[in-house]
Short mmCIF file of N, CA and C in Angstrom, two decimals:
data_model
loop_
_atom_site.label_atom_id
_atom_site.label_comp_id
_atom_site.label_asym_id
_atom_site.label_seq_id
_atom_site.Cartn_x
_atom_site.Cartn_y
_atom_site.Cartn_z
N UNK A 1 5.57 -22.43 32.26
CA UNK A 1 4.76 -21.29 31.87
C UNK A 1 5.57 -20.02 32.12
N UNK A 2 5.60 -19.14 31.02
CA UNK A 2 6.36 -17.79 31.36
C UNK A 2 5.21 -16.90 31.05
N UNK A 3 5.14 -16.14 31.87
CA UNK A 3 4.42 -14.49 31.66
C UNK A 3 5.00 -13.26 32.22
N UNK A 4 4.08 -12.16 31.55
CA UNK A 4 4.27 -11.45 32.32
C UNK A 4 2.97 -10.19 31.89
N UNK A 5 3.09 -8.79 32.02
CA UNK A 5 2.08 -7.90 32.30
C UNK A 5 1.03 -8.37 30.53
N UNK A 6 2.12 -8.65 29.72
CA UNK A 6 1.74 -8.40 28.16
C UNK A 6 0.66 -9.70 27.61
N UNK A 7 1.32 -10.99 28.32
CA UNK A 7 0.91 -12.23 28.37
C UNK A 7 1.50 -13.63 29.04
N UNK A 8 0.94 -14.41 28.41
CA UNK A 8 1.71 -16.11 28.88
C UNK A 8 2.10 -16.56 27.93
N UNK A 9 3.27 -17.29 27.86
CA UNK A 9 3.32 -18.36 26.98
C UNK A 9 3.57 -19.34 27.78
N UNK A 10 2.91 -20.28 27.23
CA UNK A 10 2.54 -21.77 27.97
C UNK A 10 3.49 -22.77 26.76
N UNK A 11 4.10 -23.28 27.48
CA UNK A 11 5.33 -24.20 26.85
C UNK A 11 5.25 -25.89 27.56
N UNK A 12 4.69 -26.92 26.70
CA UNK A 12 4.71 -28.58 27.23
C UNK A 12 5.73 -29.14 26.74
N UNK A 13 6.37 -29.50 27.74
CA UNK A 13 7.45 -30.83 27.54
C UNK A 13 7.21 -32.06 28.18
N UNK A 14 7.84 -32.40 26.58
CA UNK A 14 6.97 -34.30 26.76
C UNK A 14 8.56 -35.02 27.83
N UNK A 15 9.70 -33.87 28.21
CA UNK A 15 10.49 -34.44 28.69
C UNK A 15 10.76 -33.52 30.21
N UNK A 16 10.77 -34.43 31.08
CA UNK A 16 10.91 -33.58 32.28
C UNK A 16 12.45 -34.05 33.08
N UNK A 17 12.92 -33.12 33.11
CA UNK A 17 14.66 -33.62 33.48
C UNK A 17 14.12 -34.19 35.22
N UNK A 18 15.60 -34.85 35.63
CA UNK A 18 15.32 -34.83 37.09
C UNK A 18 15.40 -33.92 37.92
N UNK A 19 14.90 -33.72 38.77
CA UNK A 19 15.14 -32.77 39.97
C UNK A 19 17.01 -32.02 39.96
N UNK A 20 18.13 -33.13 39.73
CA UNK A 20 19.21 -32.31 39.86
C UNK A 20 19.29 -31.36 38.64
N UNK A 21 18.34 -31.30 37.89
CA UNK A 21 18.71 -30.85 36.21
C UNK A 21 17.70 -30.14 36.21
N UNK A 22 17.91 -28.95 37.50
CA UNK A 22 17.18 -27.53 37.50
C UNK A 22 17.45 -26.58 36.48
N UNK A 23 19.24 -27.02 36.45
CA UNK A 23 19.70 -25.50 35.65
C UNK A 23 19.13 -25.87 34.09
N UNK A 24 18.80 -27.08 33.77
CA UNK A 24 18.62 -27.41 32.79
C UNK A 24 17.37 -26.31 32.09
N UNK A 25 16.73 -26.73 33.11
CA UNK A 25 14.83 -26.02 33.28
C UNK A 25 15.35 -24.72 32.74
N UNK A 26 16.09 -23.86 34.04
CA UNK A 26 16.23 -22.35 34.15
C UNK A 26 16.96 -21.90 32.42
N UNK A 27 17.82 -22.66 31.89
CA UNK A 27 18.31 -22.12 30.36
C UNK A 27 17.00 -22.25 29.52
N UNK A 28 16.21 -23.21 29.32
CA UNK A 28 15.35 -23.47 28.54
C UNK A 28 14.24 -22.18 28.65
N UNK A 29 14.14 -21.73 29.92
CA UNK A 29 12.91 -20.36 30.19
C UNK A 29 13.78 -19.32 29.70
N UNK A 30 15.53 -19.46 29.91
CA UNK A 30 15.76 -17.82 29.27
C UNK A 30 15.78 -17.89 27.69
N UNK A 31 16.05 -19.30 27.22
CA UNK A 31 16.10 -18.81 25.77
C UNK A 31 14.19 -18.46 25.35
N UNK A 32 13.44 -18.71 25.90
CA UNK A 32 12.16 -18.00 25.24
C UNK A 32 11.56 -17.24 26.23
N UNK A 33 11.98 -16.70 27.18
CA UNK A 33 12.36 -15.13 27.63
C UNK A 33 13.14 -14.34 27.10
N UNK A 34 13.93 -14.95 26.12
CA UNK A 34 14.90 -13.97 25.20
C UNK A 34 13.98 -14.11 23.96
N UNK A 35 13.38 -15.11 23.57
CA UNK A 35 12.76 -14.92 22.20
C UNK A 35 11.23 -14.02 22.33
N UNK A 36 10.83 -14.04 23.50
CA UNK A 36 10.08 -13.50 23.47
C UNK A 36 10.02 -11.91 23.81
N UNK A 37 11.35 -11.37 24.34
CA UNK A 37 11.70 -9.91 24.05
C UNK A 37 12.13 -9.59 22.88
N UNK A 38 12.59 -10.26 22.14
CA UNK A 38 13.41 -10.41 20.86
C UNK A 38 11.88 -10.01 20.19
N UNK A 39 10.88 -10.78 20.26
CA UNK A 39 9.57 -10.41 19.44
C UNK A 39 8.78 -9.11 20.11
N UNK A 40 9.15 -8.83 21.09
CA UNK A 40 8.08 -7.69 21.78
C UNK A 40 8.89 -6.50 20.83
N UNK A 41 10.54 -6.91 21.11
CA UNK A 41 10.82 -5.52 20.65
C UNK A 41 10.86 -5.24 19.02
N UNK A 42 10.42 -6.40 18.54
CA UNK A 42 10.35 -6.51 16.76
C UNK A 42 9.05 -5.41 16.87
N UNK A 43 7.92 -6.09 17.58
CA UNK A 43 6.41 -5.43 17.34
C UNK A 43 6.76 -3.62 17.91
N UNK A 44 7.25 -3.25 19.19
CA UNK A 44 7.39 -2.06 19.05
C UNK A 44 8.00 -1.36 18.12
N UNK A 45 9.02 -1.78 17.33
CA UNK A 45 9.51 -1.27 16.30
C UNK A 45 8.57 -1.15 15.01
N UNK A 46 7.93 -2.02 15.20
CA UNK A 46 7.10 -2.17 13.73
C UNK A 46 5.62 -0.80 14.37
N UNK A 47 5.77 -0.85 15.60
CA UNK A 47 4.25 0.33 15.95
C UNK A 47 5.08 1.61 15.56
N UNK A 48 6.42 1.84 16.19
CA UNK A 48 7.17 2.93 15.76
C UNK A 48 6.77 3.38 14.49
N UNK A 49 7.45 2.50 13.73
CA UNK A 49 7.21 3.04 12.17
C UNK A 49 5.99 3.51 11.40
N UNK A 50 5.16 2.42 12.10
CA UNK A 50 3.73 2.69 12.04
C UNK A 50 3.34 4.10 12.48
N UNK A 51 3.38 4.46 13.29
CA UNK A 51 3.21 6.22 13.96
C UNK A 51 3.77 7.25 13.18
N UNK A 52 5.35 6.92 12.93
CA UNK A 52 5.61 8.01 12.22
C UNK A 52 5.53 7.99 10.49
N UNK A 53 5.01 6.66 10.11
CA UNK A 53 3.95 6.66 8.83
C UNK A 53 2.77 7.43 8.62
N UNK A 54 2.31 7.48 9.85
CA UNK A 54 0.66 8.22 10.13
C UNK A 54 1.13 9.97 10.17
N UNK A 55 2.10 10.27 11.28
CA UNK A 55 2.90 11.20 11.20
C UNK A 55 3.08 12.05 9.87
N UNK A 56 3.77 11.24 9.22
CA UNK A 56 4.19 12.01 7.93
C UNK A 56 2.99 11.88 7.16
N UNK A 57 2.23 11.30 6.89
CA UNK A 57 1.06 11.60 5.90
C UNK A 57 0.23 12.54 6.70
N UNK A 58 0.00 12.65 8.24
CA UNK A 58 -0.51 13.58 8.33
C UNK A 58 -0.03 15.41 8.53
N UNK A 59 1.51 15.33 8.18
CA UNK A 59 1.90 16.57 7.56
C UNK A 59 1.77 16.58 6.75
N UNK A 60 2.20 16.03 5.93
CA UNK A 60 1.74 16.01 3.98
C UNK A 60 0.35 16.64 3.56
N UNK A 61 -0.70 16.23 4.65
CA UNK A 61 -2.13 16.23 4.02
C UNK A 61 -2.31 18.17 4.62
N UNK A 62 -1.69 17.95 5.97
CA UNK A 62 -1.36 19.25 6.46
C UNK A 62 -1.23 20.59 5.42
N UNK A 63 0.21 20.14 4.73
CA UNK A 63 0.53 21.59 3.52
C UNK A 63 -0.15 21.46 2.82
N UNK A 64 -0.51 20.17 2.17
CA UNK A 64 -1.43 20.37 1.12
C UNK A 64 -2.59 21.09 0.95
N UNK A 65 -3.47 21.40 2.26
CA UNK A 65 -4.48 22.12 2.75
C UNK A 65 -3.55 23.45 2.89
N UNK A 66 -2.60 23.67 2.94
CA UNK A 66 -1.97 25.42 3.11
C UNK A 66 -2.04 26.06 1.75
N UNK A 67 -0.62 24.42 0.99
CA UNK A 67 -0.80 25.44 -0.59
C UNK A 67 -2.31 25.68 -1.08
N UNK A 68 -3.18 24.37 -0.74
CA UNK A 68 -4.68 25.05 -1.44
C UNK A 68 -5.17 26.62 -1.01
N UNK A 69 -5.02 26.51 -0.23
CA UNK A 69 -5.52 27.93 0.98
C UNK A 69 -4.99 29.37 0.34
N UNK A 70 -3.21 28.64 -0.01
CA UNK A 70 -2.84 30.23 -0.77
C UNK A 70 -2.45 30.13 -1.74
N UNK A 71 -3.43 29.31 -2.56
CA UNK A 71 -3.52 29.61 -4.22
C UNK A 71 -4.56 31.21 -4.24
N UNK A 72 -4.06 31.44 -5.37
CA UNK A 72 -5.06 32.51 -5.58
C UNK A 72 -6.18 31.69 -6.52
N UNK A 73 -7.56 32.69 -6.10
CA UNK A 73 -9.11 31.65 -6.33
C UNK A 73 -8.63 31.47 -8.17
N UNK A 74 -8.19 32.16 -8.98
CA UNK A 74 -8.06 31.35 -10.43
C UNK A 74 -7.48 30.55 -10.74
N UNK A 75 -6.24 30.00 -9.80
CA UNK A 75 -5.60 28.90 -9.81
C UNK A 75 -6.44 27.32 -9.72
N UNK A 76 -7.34 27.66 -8.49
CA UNK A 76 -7.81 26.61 -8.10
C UNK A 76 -8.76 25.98 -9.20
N UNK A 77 -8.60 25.16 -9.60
CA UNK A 77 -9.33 24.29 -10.07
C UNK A 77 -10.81 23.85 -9.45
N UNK A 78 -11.85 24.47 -10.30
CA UNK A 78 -13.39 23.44 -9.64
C UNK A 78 -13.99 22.91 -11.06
N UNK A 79 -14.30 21.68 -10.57
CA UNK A 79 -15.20 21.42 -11.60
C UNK A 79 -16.53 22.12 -11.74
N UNK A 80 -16.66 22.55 -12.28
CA UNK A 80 -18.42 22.76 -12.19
C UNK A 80 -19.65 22.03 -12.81
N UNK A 81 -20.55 21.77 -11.94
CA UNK A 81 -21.76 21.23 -12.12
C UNK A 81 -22.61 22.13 -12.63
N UNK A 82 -23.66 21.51 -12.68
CA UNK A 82 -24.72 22.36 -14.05
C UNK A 82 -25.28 23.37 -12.60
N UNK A 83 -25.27 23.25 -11.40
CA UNK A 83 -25.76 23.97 -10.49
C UNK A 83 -24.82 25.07 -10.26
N UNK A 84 -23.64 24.97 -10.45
CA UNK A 84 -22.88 25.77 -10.57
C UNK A 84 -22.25 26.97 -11.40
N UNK A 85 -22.81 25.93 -13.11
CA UNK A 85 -22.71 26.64 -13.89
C UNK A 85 -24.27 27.77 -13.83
N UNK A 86 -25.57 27.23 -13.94
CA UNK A 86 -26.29 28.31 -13.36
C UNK A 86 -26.62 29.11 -12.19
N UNK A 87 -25.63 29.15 -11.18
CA UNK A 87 -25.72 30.26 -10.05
C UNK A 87 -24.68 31.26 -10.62
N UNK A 88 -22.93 30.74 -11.47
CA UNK A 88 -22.73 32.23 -12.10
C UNK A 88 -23.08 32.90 -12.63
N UNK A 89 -24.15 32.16 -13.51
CA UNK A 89 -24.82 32.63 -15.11
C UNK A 89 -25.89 33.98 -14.36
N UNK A 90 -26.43 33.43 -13.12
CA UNK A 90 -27.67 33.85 -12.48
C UNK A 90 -26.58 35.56 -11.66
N UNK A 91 -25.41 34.85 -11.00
CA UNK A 91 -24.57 36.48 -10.25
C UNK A 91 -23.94 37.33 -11.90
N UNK A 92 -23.84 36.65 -12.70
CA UNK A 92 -23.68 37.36 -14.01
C UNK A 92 -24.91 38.41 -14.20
N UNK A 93 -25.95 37.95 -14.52
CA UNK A 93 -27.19 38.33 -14.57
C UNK A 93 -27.26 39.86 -13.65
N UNK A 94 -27.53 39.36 -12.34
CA UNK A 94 -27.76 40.19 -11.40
C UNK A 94 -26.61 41.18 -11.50
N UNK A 95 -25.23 41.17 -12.01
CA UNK A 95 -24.70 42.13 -11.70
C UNK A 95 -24.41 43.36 -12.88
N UNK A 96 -24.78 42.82 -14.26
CA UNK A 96 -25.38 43.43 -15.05
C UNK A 96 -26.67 44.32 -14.81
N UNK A 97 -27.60 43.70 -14.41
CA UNK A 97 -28.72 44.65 -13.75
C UNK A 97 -28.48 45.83 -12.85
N UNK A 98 -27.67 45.19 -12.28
CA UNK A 98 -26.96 46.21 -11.07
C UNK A 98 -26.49 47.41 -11.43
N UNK A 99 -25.50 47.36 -12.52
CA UNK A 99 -24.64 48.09 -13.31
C UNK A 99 -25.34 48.83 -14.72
N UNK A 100 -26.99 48.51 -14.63
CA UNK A 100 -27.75 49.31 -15.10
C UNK A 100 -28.58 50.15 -14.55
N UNK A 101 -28.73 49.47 -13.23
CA UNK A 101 -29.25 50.65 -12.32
C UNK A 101 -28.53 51.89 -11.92
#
């Protein structure tokens, strides 16, 4: 059995050397103490990338909210809805009135 803070791996052998064929034991735990850093450090690499994936899309989404910000308002594109189209129709209205008063 090898562990440590991250986990265990539990390893059965259907072959058990004799007692003088310790060192035998001790190579067999480093090669999957080596495979198993070999995989820890695959997965941190793969969280790495992962972060600075998140990273960069969340600058991207960042400017994108700036250039919107300093468009000037005729640039920007809105769709308008029929609620929309009658609240200009309605500040149209009112400011004609206005400009007759």
């Amino acid at each position: 059995q090898l562990g440590d803070e991250c986990g265990t791996l539990e390893i059965l052998l259907s072959w058990i050397p004799e007692s003088g064929n310790i060192n035998t034991i001790v190579r067999i735990q480093s090669v999957f103490r080596a495979k198993l850093a070999r995989i820890r450090r695959q997965i941190k690499a793969k969280e790495r990338q992962q972060a600075a994936a998140i990273r960069d899309l969340a600058k991207e989404e960042s400017v994108r909210k700036k250039v919107i910000s300093l468009k000037e308002p005729d640039e920007i594109k809105v769709e308008e809805t029929p609620e929309s189209k009658l609240q200009s129709k309605l500040m149209q209205v009112q400011e004609q009135e206005h400009e007759l008063e």
